[in-house]
Short mmCIF file of C-alpha atoms in Angstrom, two decimals:
data_model
loop_
_atom_site.label_atom_id
_atom_site.label_comp_id
_atom_site.label_asym_id
_atom_site.label_seq_id
_atom_site.Cartn_x
_atom_site.Cartn_y
_atom_site.Cartn_z
CA MET O 1 31.12 8.66 10.55
CA LYS O 2 30.82 8.49 6.60
CA ILE O 3 28.09 10.53 4.76
CA LEU O 4 26.42 10.05 1.58
CA VAL O 5 24.83 13.17 -0.12
CA CYS O 6 21.99 12.65 -2.77
CA ILE O 7 22.20 15.31 -5.56
CA ALA O 8 19.64 15.71 -8.07
CA GLN O 9 19.93 18.22 -10.87
CA ALA O 10 17.04 20.65 -11.66
CA PRO O 11 16.42 23.12 -14.52
CA ASP O 12 17.38 26.92 -13.09
CA THR O 13 14.47 28.75 -11.99
CA THR O 14 14.53 31.37 -14.73
CA ALA O 15 14.48 28.58 -17.40
CA LYS O 16 12.07 28.79 -20.12
CA ILE O 17 9.75 25.85 -19.97
CA ALA O 18 8.71 24.01 -23.11
CA PHE O 19 8.06 20.62 -24.07
CA THR O 20 8.45 18.46 -27.48
CA ASP O 21 7.24 15.30 -28.96
CA ASN O 22 3.64 15.94 -28.58
CA ASN O 23 4.28 17.29 -24.88
CA THR O 24 5.80 13.95 -23.85
CA ARG O 25 9.45 15.29 -23.31
CA PHE O 26 10.72 18.22 -21.43
CA ASN O 27 12.98 20.65 -23.95
CA GLU O 28 16.45 21.19 -22.75
CA GLN O 29 17.67 23.12 -25.43
CA GLY O 30 18.91 26.35 -23.83
CA VAL O 31 18.16 25.14 -20.39
CA THR O 32 20.94 25.72 -17.50
CA TYR O 33 20.90 22.94 -14.98
CA ILE O 34 21.52 23.80 -11.18
CA ILE O 35 22.17 21.55 -8.25
CA ASN O 36 18.40 20.80 -6.59
CA PRO O 37 18.40 23.67 -4.01
CA TYR O 38 17.47 21.37 -1.17
CA ASP O 39 20.17 18.85 -1.86
CA GLU O 40 22.87 21.73 -2.35
CA TRP O 41 21.67 24.41 0.70
CA TYR O 42 20.57 22.20 3.23
CA ALA O 43 21.82 18.36 2.86
CA LEU O 44 25.32 18.94 1.38
CA VAL O 45 26.06 22.30 3.38
CA ARG O 46 24.86 20.16 6.83
CA ALA O 47 27.13 17.46 5.78
CA LEU O 48 30.05 19.47 5.21
CA GLU O 49 29.41 21.29 8.78
CA LEU O 50 29.51 17.65 10.37
CA LYS O 51 32.62 16.90 8.86
CA GLU O 52 34.26 20.39 9.48
CA SER O 53 33.03 19.69 13.44
CA GLY O 54 34.89 16.49 13.13
CA ALA O 55 31.39 14.36 13.35
CA ALA O 56 32.07 12.83 9.90
CA ALA O 57 34.98 11.69 8.25
CA GLU O 58 34.17 11.67 4.66
CA VAL O 59 31.32 13.32 2.64
CA HIS O 60 30.31 11.40 -0.60
CA LEU O 61 28.08 12.61 -3.34
CA VAL O 62 25.79 10.49 -5.68
CA THR O 63 23.45 11.27 -8.53
CA VAL O 64 21.68 9.38 -11.00
CA GLY O 65 21.70 10.78 -14.28
CA ASN O 66 23.65 10.91 -17.86
CA ALA O 67 27.15 12.82 -18.47
CA GLY O 68 24.98 16.18 -18.37
CA ALA O 69 24.77 15.94 -14.77
CA GLU O 70 28.54 16.01 -14.29
CA ALA O 71 28.79 19.81 -14.11
CA VAL O 72 26.30 19.91 -11.15
CA MET O 73 28.47 17.60 -9.51
CA ARG O 74 31.62 19.41 -10.10
CA LYS O 75 30.29 22.24 -8.10
CA ALA O 76 29.02 20.12 -5.40
CA LEU O 77 32.76 18.65 -5.29
CA ALA O 78 33.66 22.52 -5.21
CA LEU O 79 31.50 23.14 -1.98
CA GLY O 80 33.48 20.63 -0.44
CA GLY O 81 32.50 17.13 -1.20
CA ASP O 82 35.28 14.31 -1.08
CA GLN O 83 34.28 12.20 -3.61
CA ALA O 84 31.49 12.24 -6.29
CA PHE O 85 29.76 9.20 -7.94
CA ARG O 86 27.32 9.69 -10.91
CA ILE O 87 25.22 6.44 -11.53
CA ASN O 88 25.03 6.03 -15.24
CA ALA O 89 21.26 5.98 -15.81
CA GLU O 90 18.36 8.38 -16.77
CA SER O 91 14.86 8.03 -15.11
CA HIS O 92 12.11 10.45 -13.97
CA ASP O 93 10.55 7.54 -11.63
CA THR O 94 11.25 8.00 -8.04
CA TYR O 95 11.42 4.34 -7.18
CA MET O 96 14.33 3.49 -9.78
CA VAL O 97 16.28 6.68 -8.77
CA ALA O 98 16.00 5.49 -4.97
CA ASP O 99 16.59 1.78 -6.10
CA GLN O 100 19.94 2.86 -7.65
CA ILE O 101 21.25 4.76 -4.88
CA ALA O 102 20.36 2.13 -2.66
CA ALA O 103 22.02 -0.27 -4.94
CA PHE O 104 25.10 1.92 -4.60
CA ALA O 105 25.14 2.42 -1.14
CA SER O 106 24.42 -1.12 0.16
CA ASP O 107 28.14 -2.32 0.42
CA LYS O 108 29.73 1.30 1.14
CA GLY O 109 29.01 1.44 4.92
CA TYR O 110 27.67 4.83 5.03
CA ASP O 111 26.29 5.80 8.55
CA LEU O 112 24.06 8.49 7.23
CA ILE O 113 22.47 9.47 3.82
CA LEU O 114 21.29 12.76 3.27
CA THR O 115 18.70 14.04 0.61
CA GLY O 116 16.94 17.35 0.27
CA LYS O 117 13.12 17.17 1.02
CA GLU O 118 12.25 17.17 -2.78
CA SER O 119 13.27 18.10 -6.12
CA ILE O 120 12.09 21.67 -7.34
CA ASP O 121 11.05 20.22 -10.52
CA TYR O 122 9.22 17.06 -9.63
CA ASN O 123 8.35 17.81 -6.12
CA ASN O 124 7.72 14.10 -5.13
CA ALA O 125 9.31 14.30 -1.81
CA SER O 126 9.74 10.41 -1.71
CA VAL O 127 13.37 9.49 -2.96
CA GLY O 128 14.86 9.48 0.77
CA ALA O 129 12.10 7.59 2.23
CA THR O 130 12.27 4.95 -0.50
CA ILE O 131 16.02 4.84 -0.01
CA ALA O 132 15.40 3.80 3.45
CA GLY O 133 13.04 1.29 3.00
CA VAL O 134 15.08 -0.29 0.32
CA LEU O 135 17.86 -0.55 2.90
CA ASP O 136 15.94 -1.22 5.79
CA TYR O 137 17.24 2.41 7.30
CA ASN O 138 15.98 4.28 9.91
CA TYR O 139 14.16 7.28 8.26
CA ILE O 140 13.24 11.27 9.32
CA GLY O 141 11.82 13.41 6.86
CA PHE O 142 11.32 17.40 6.59
CA ALA O 143 14.22 18.05 8.85
CA THR O 144 15.08 21.24 9.69
CA SER O 145 18.19 20.63 12.34
CA LEU O 146 20.42 17.38 12.55
CA ASN O 147 23.10 16.98 15.43
CA VAL O 148 24.96 14.04 15.96
CA GLU O 149 26.50 12.62 19.12
CA GLY O 150 28.16 9.76 19.94
CA GLY O 151 26.22 7.08 17.70
CA ALA O 152 23.01 8.80 17.97
CA VAL O 153 21.27 11.55 15.96
CA THR O 154 19.07 14.31 17.30
CA VAL O 155 16.47 15.58 14.62
CA LYS O 156 13.89 18.58 14.50
CA ARG O 157 11.42 18.24 12.02
CA GLU O 158 8.29 20.27 10.94
CA ILE O 159 4.87 18.61 11.58
CA GLU O 160 1.45 19.96 11.43
CA GLY O 161 1.22 22.96 13.50
CA GLY O 162 4.55 22.68 15.16
CA GLU O 163 7.95 21.07 15.12
CA GLU O 164 8.82 17.36 16.71
CA THR O 165 12.22 16.37 18.25
CA ASP O 166 13.33 12.79 17.40
CA THR O 167 16.19 10.61 18.46
CA ALA O 168 17.43 8.01 15.92
CA ALA O 169 20.48 5.36 15.87
CA LEU O 170 22.47 5.10 12.61
CA PRO O 171 22.50 4.06 10.04
CA LEU O 172 19.84 6.73 9.18
CA VAL O 173 18.44 8.58 6.03
CA VAL O 174 17.46 12.20 6.58
CA SER O 175 15.27 14.44 4.11
CA CYS O 176 16.41 18.09 4.75
CA GLN O 177 14.73 21.58 3.98
CA LYS O 178 14.97 25.36 5.22
CA GLY O 179 16.22 25.63 8.57
CA MET O 180 19.28 22.91 8.23
CA ALA O 181 21.98 24.89 7.45
CA GLU O 182 22.76 28.10 5.18
CA ALA O 183 23.80 28.30 1.63
CA ARG O 184 27.34 28.57 0.78
CA ILE O 185 29.27 29.58 -2.41
CA PRO O 186 32.50 27.81 -3.74
CA ASN O 187 35.54 29.53 -3.03
CA MET O 188 38.39 29.64 -5.38
CA ARG O 189 40.33 27.16 -3.68
CA GLY O 190 37.35 24.80 -3.98
CA ILE O 191 36.52 25.33 -7.43
CA MET O 192 40.47 24.50 -8.31
CA ALA O 193 40.29 21.44 -6.41
CA ALA O 194 37.29 20.27 -7.71
CA ARG O 195 38.74 20.17 -11.21
CA THR O 196 41.01 17.34 -10.29
CA LYS O 197 39.04 15.17 -7.95
CA PRO O 198 37.76 12.11 -9.94
CA LEU O 199 33.98 12.02 -10.68
CA ASN O 200 33.31 8.18 -10.48
CA VAL O 201 30.98 6.59 -13.16
CA VAL O 202 29.35 3.61 -11.86
CA GLU O 203 27.18 1.52 -14.08
CA PRO O 204 23.38 0.99 -12.91
CA ALA O 205 21.80 -1.95 -11.16
CA ALA O 206 19.14 -3.86 -12.83
CA ALA O 207 16.02 -1.80 -11.83
CA ASN O 208 12.42 -1.30 -13.15
CA ALA O 209 10.73 1.96 -13.26
CA LEU O 210 7.25 1.80 -11.63
CA THR O 211 5.83 4.88 -13.47
CA GLU O 212 6.30 6.83 -16.73
CA ILE O 213 5.51 10.18 -17.62
CA VAL O 214 2.71 10.10 -20.24
CA SER O 215 2.50 13.94 -21.32
CA TYR O 216 3.41 17.43 -19.53
CA GLU O 217 0.97 20.17 -19.66
CA MET O 218 1.84 24.08 -18.99
CA PRO O 219 -0.57 25.69 -16.66
CA PRO O 220 -3.27 28.03 -17.88
CA ALA O 221 -2.13 31.62 -19.05
CA LYS O 222 -2.76 33.89 -16.24
CA THR O 223 -5.53 36.25 -16.92
CA GLY O 224 -5.68 40.15 -16.12
CA VAL O 225 -6.46 41.66 -12.80
CA LYS O 226 -9.55 42.79 -12.29
CA LEU O 227 -10.45 45.92 -9.99
CA PHE O 228 -13.23 46.92 -8.07
CA THR O 229 -13.77 50.04 -6.32
CA VAL O 230 -15.14 50.26 -2.56
CA ASP O 231 -18.59 51.04 -3.80
CA GLN O 232 -18.78 47.73 -5.77
CA MET O 233 -19.11 45.32 -3.20
CA ASP O 234 -21.92 43.36 -4.74
CA GLU O 235 -20.24 42.96 -8.26
CA LEU O 236 -17.17 41.92 -6.07
CA VAL O 237 -18.95 39.08 -4.30
CA GLU O 238 -21.06 38.20 -7.80
CA ALA O 239 -17.48 37.57 -9.48
CA LEU O 240 -15.86 35.66 -6.46
CA HIS O 241 -19.02 33.46 -6.61
CA SER O 242 -19.83 32.95 -10.40
CA GLN O 243 -16.47 33.46 -11.94
CA ALA O 244 -13.63 32.75 -9.41
CA LYS O 245 -16.02 29.99 -7.76
CA VAL O 246 -14.64 30.47 -4.49
CA ILE O 247 -17.59 31.24 -2.46
#
């Protein structure tokens, strides 16, 4: 079995967020990028576990981005990926990203394509499903467990109020979330090996974005906490009603 893991880079959660050009562009100055945690901790690590168990022969990595994305791809290689590919395009449009990955994967013979359930910066949770739609592959989203036996895949996924167990035939796209695997740290051997592994640059396919970012907006600043004592229940109810507007 041949696995493709989709990798996105995202700003470190400790990064200071700011915007430029009249709030139409994210200010990347001083921002450190990391592998999107859902892609790294769950999709990539589970793919590596499948390879280690003998269920998969190869684990390839793909991202859509400019040269700045190469650092996170090197880390993904250090964790254990066999080959890495960077599609030389930059877009924040979900469809365009998915279409580029689908065009890349269409003739490579991948049996299983894994993504994180969403990126922590845009939270769209739709790239995996869109890839499956373009390729006409089966799709299972929000998976917490994945096992392969023969040509069938058994997946557990969260649903409203419980858990669902599905079986699907390959080829298959699965988006992964917490529970799929445990996070790993690259070891020195992996880091050294990643330096010599090729990071292949692929020219993008013709694709049109369906959306564009008009502007960014910071959330309102948090106000101070207002405390009420036990003998101020009337004032508390009034504040919840007229100020917080929750009752």
